[in-house]
CSV table of C-alpha atoms in Angstrom, one decimal:
chain,number,residue,atom,x,y,z
A,21,MET,CA,-8.4,-49.4,102.2
A,22,ILE,CA,-4.7,-49.2,102.1
A,23,PHE,CA,-3.3,-47.2,99.4
A,24,GLY,CA,0.4,-47.6,98.3
A,25,LEU,CA,2.7,-47.1,95.4
A,26,LEU,CA,5.5,-49.5,94.3
A,27,LEU,CA,8.4,-48.5,91.9
A,28,ASP,CA,10.8,-51.7,91.0
A,29,SER,CA,12.4,-52.4,87.7
A,30,ASP,CA,12.4,-56.2,88.7
A,31,THR,CA,9.0,-57.7,87.5
A,32,LYS,CA,9.3,-60.8,89.7
A,33,GLU,CA,10.5,-58.7,92.8
A,34,LYS,CA,7.7,-56.5,92.2
A,35,GLU,CA,5.2,-59.2,92.1
A,36,ARG,CA,6.6,-60.8,95.0
A,37,ILE,CA,6.6,-57.9,97.2
A,38,HIS,CA,3.0,-57.1,96.0
A,39,GLN,CA,1.7,-60.7,97.1
A,40,GLN,CA,3.2,-60.4,100.4
A,41,LEU,CA,1.7,-57.1,101.4
A,42,GLY,CA,-1.7,-58.5,100.2
A,43,ASN,CA,-1.2,-61.5,102.1
A,44,LEU,CA,-0.1,-59.1,105.0
A,45,THR,CA,-3.4,-57.0,104.7
A,46,ALA,CA,-5.5,-59.9,104.6
A,47,LEU,CA,-4.3,-61.5,107.7
A,48,HIS,CA,-3.8,-58.3,109.9
A,49,THR,CA,-6.6,-56.1,108.8
A,50,ASN,CA,-10.1,-55.7,107.3
A,51,GLU,CA,-9.1,-53.6,105.0
A,52,LYS,CA,-8.2,-54.2,101.0
A,53,LEU,CA,-4.8,-53.3,99.4
A,54,ASP,CA,-4.7,-50.9,96.8
A,55,ILE,CA,-1.3,-50.6,95.4
A,56,GLN,CA,-0.2,-49.5,92.0
A,57,THR,CA,3.1,-50.7,90.8
A,58,PHE,CA,5.3,-48.9,88.2
A,59,ASP,CA,8.7,-49.9,86.5
A,60,LYS,CA,9.6,-46.2,85.7
A,61,SER,CA,9.8,-43.1,87.7
A,62,SER,CA,8.2,-41.0,85.0
A,63,LEU,CA,4.9,-43.2,85.2
A,64,LEU,CA,4.6,-43.1,89.1
A,65,LEU,CA,5.1,-39.2,89.3
A,66,LYS,CA,2.6,-39.0,86.5
A,67,GLN,CA,-0.2,-40.9,88.9
A,68,LEU,CA,1.2,-39.0,92.0
A,69,GLU,CA,-0.1,-35.6,90.4
A,70,SER,CA,-3.6,-36.8,90.9
A,71,LEU,CA,-3.1,-38.9,94.2
A,72,GLU,CA,-4.5,-37.5,97.4
A,73,LEU,CA,-4.4,-40.6,99.5
A,74,LEU,CA,-1.0,-42.5,100.3
A,75,ASP,CA,-0.1,-45.0,103.1
A,76,LEU,CA,2.9,-46.4,101.9
A,77,ALA,CA,5.3,-46.4,99.1
A,78,ILE,CA,8.1,-48.8,98.2
A,79,ILE,CA,10.9,-47.3,96.1
A,80,ASP,CA,13.5,-48.9,94.1
A,81,VAL,CA,16.5,-46.4,94.2
A,82,THR,CA,18.5,-48.1,91.4
A,83,VAL,CA,15.6,-47.2,89.0
A,84,PRO,CA,16.6,-43.8,87.3
A,85,GLY,CA,14.7,-40.8,88.7
A,86,ALA,CA,13.9,-42.9,91.7
A,87,LEU,CA,15.7,-40.9,94.4
A,88,GLU,CA,13.8,-37.8,93.2
A,89,SER,CA,10.5,-39.6,93.0
A,90,ALA,CA,10.9,-40.5,96.7
A,91,ARG,CA,11.5,-36.9,97.7
A,92,ILE,CA,8.5,-35.7,95.8
A,93,ILE,CA,6.3,-38.4,97.7
A,94,ARG,CA,7.7,-37.0,100.9
A,95,ARG,CA,7.2,-33.5,100.4
A,96,LYS,CA,3.5,-34.2,99.3
A,97,PHE,CA,2.8,-36.9,101.8
A,98,GLN,CA,4.5,-36.0,105.2
A,99,GLU,CA,3.1,-39.0,107.0
A,100,THR,CA,3.4,-41.8,104.3
A,101,GLU,CA,5.8,-44.6,105.3
A,102,ILE,CA,8.4,-45.3,102.7
A,103,LEU,CA,10.4,-48.4,102.5
A,104,ILE,CA,13.6,-48.0,100.0
A,105,ILE,CA,15.0,-50.8,98.0
A,106,ALA,CA,18.8,-50.5,97.2
A,107,ASP,CA,22.0,-52.5,96.6
A,108,ILE,CA,25.8,-51.3,96.6
A,109,SER,CA,25.6,-49.3,93.3
A,110,VAL,CA,23.7,-46.5,95.4
A,111,SER,CA,25.4,-44.6,98.2
A,112,PRO,CA,23.1,-44.8,101.4
A,113,MET,CA,24.0,-41.0,101.7
A,114,LYS,CA,21.6,-40.4,99.0
A,115,TYR,CA,18.7,-42.2,100.3
A,116,MET,CA,19.0,-42.4,104.1
A,117,HIS,CA,18.4,-38.5,104.1
A,118,PRO,CA,16.0,-36.3,105.7
A,119,SER,CA,14.3,-35.2,102.2
A,120,ILE,CA,13.0,-38.9,102.2
A,121,ARG,CA,12.9,-39.9,105.7
A,122,ALA,CA,12.7,-43.7,104.7
A,123,SER,CA,11.3,-45.8,107.6
A,124,ALA,CA,12.6,-49.3,106.3
A,125,LEU,CA,15.1,-50.6,104.0
A,126,LEU,CA,15.7,-53.9,101.7
A,127,LEU,CA,19.1,-54.5,100.5
A,128,ARG,CA,19.7,-56.6,97.7
A,129,PRO,CA,20.8,-59.4,97.3
A,130,ALA,CA,19.6,-60.6,100.8
A,131,ALA,CA,16.4,-62.2,99.8
A,132,SER,CA,16.0,-64.6,102.5
A,133,GLU,CA,15.5,-61.3,105.1
A,134,TRP,CA,13.0,-59.8,102.7
A,135,GLU,CA,9.9,-61.3,104.4
A,136,GLU,CA,10.8,-60.3,107.9
A,137,ALA,CA,11.5,-56.8,106.5
A,138,LEU,CA,8.3,-56.5,105.0
A,139,ARG,CA,6.6,-57.7,108.0
A,140,ASP,CA,8.3,-55.3,110.4
A,141,PHE,CA,7.6,-52.4,107.9
A,142,PHE,CA,3.7,-53.3,107.5
A,143,GLY,CA,3.7,-53.7,111.4
A,144,ARG,CA,5.1,-50.1,111.7
A,145,LEU,CA,2.5,-49.1,109.3
A,146,LEU,CA,-0.5,-50.5,111.2
A,147,GLU,CA,0.8,-49.4,114.6
A,148,LYS,CA,1.1,-45.7,113.3
A,149,GLY,CA,-2.1,-45.9,111.9
A,150,GLU,CA,-4.0,-46.8,114.7
A,151,LYS,CA,-2.4,-44.3,117.0
A,152,GLU,CA,-2.9,-41.4,114.3
A,153,ASN,CA,-6.2,-42.4,113.2
A,154,ARG,CA,-8.0,-41.8,116.2
A,155,ASP,CA,-7.5,-38.1,115.8
A,156,HIS,CA,-6.6,-37.2,112.4
A,157,VAL,CA,-8.9,-38.9,109.9
A,158,LEU,CA,-12.4,-39.9,109.1
A,159,TRP,CA,-13.3,-43.6,108.6
A,160,VAL,CA,-15.4,-44.3,105.4
A,161,GLU,CA,-16.7,-47.7,103.8
A,162,ASN,CA,-18.0,-48.2,100.6
A,163,ARG,CA,-18.2,-51.4,98.0
A,164,ASP,CA,-14.6,-51.0,97.5
A,165,GLY,CA,-13.7,-51.6,101.3
A,166,LYS,CA,-13.1,-49.5,104.3
A,167,PHE,CA,-10.4,-46.6,104.0
A,168,ARG,CA,-9.2,-43.3,105.9
A,169,ILE,CA,-9.3,-39.9,104.6
A,170,PRO,CA,-7.4,-37.4,106.6
A,171,PHE,CA,-9.8,-34.3,108.0
A,172,ALA,CA,-7.2,-32.0,106.4
A,173,HIS,CA,-7.7,-33.3,102.8
A,174,ILE,CA,-11.8,-32.9,103.2
A,175,TYR,CA,-13.0,-29.8,101.8
A,176,TYR,CA,-16.8,-30.7,102.4
A,177,LEU,CA,-19.5,-33.5,102.9
A,178,GLU,CA,-22.6,-33.6,100.9
A,179,ALA,CA,-25.5,-35.8,101.4
A,180,ARG,CA,-27.6,-36.7,98.3
A,181,GLU,CA,-28.7,-39.8,96.5
A,182,LYS,CA,-29.1,-41.6,99.7
A,183,LYS,CA,-25.4,-41.6,100.2
A,184,VAL,CA,-22.8,-39.0,101.9
A,185,PHE,CA,-20.0,-37.8,99.3
A,186,ILE,CA,-16.7,-36.6,100.7
A,187,ARG,CA,-15.0,-34.0,98.6
A,188,THR,CA,-11.3,-33.6,98.5
A,189,LYS,CA,-9.4,-31.4,95.9
A,190,ALA,CA,-9.6,-33.6,93.1
A,191,GLU,CA,-11.8,-36.7,94.3
A,192,GLU,CA,-15.3,-37.3,95.7
A,193,PHE,CA,-15.7,-40.7,97.7
A,194,GLY,CA,-19.2,-41.6,98.3
A,195,THR,CA,-20.3,-43.8,101.3
A,196,ARG,CA,-23.5,-45.3,102.6
A,197,GLY,CA,-25.0,-44.1,105.9
A,198,THR,CA,-26.1,-40.5,107.2
A,199,ILE,CA,-24.4,-37.2,107.3
A,200,GLU,CA,-25.3,-36.8,110.9
A,201,ASN,CA,-23.3,-40.0,111.9
A,202,LEU,CA,-20.2,-38.6,110.0
A,203,ALA,CA,-20.6,-35.5,111.6
A,204,GLU,CA,-19.9,-37.1,115.0
A,205,GLN,CA,-16.5,-38.1,113.7
A,206,LEU,CA,-15.5,-34.5,112.5
A,207,PRO,CA,-13.5,-32.0,114.6
A,208,GLU,CA,-14.7,-28.8,115.5
A,209,ASN,CA,-13.4,-26.7,112.4
A,210,PHE,CA,-16.2,-28.7,110.5
A,211,LEU,CA,-19.3,-26.5,110.5
A,212,ARG,CA,-23.1,-27.3,109.1
A,213,CYS,CA,-23.9,-25.0,106.5
A,214,GLN,CA,-27.1,-26.6,104.9
A,215,ARG,CA,-29.1,-29.5,105.8
A,216,SER,CA,-27.2,-31.5,103.4
A,217,TYR,CA,-23.8,-29.9,103.7
A,218,ILE,CA,-20.8,-29.7,106.4
A,219,VAL,CA,-18.1,-27.8,105.3
A,220,ASN,CA,-14.4,-27.4,106.7
A,221,THR,CA,-13.9,-24.0,107.7
A,222,ASP,CA,-10.3,-24.1,107.0
A,223,TYR,CA,-10.9,-23.9,103.3
A,224,ILE,CA,-13.2,-21.1,103.2
A,225,THR,CA,-11.7,-18.2,101.1
A,226,ARG,CA,-15.0,-16.0,100.9
A,227,ILE,CA,-18.3,-15.9,102.9
A,228,ARG,CA,-21.0,-14.4,100.5
A,229,LEU,CA,-24.3,-14.5,102.2
A,230,CYS,CA,-25.9,-12.4,100.0
A,231,GLU,CA,-25.4,-15.2,97.3
A,232,ASN,CA,-26.2,-18.0,99.9
A,233,ARG,CA,-22.7,-19.1,99.0
A,234,LEU,CA,-19.3,-20.4,100.9
A,235,TYR,CA,-16.5,-19.9,98.5
A,236,LEU,CA,-13.6,-22.4,99.1
A,237,ARG,CA,-10.1,-23.0,97.7
A,238,ASP,CA,-9.7,-24.4,94.2
A,239,ASP,CA,-12.8,-23.0,92.8
A,240,LEU,CA,-15.1,-24.8,94.9
A,241,TRP,CA,-18.2,-23.7,96.9
A,242,VAL,CA,-21.0,-24.9,99.1
A,243,PRO,CA,-24.7,-23.4,99.9
A,244,ILE,CA,-25.4,-21.8,103.1
A,245,SER,CA,-29.1,-21.5,104.3
A,246,ARG,CA,-30.6,-19.1,106.2
A,247,SER,CA,-30.5,-21.0,109.4
A,248,TYR,CA,-26.7,-21.2,109.5
A,249,LYS,CA,-26.2,-17.8,108.5
A,250,GLU,CA,-25.8,-16.3,111.9
A,251,GLU,CA,-23.0,-18.9,112.9
A,252,PHE,CA,-21.1,-17.6,109.9
A,253,LYS,CA,-22.0,-13.9,110.4
A,254,ARG,CA,-20.4,-14.6,114.0
A,255,ARG,CA,-17.5,-16.0,112.1
A,256,ILE,CA,-17.0,-12.6,110.1
A,257,HIS,CA,-16.5,-10.3,113.0
A,258,GLU,CA,-14.4,-12.6,115.2
């Protein structure tokens, strides 16, 4: 799954971009495109509050509040590819700025060049993704398609109901398969703490062995079984 946001006040332009991105996704990947479209910055920002995965953002900076929206996206998602749509009414000094760090630009009214510009933008997204995904994300697949979850976003994995559920701060992603197979993809900061649980040790805030619990950030916790306590006792004393 490729996750994206599109802010554009021009309905026809928005539809055209969405369609071309869909065609590029189908042509060059086995993934699906999940891109949410908005015509107001306030609506985009409301959605952004609960969003945890974002591969690309296309922002029309002529929309009121769009520049600040782009800055907020960049602060929250350091690696997201951002494409800016602009015209002569907005100074390049405002959107070609380190706080936004856009990777591509579409200038109105040069419509004839848009398809090539979008292809280049999408190509950079795929190239960057192939390079980074080898070391920084967990690939999972469910009925909605195949998608990536950055390791840094994962709090724990839980096997239940013949599935494995990957828990992030605000969401839970289910996938078929075994927790053993997913464990092979995980870096060393992920440890088994119970037969059905693997925890990201970077998120542990308290280890309460007397309660058989590991407390995590954001009021989450996972159980720890007797057979795994020795490993966590060792970590306490390191």
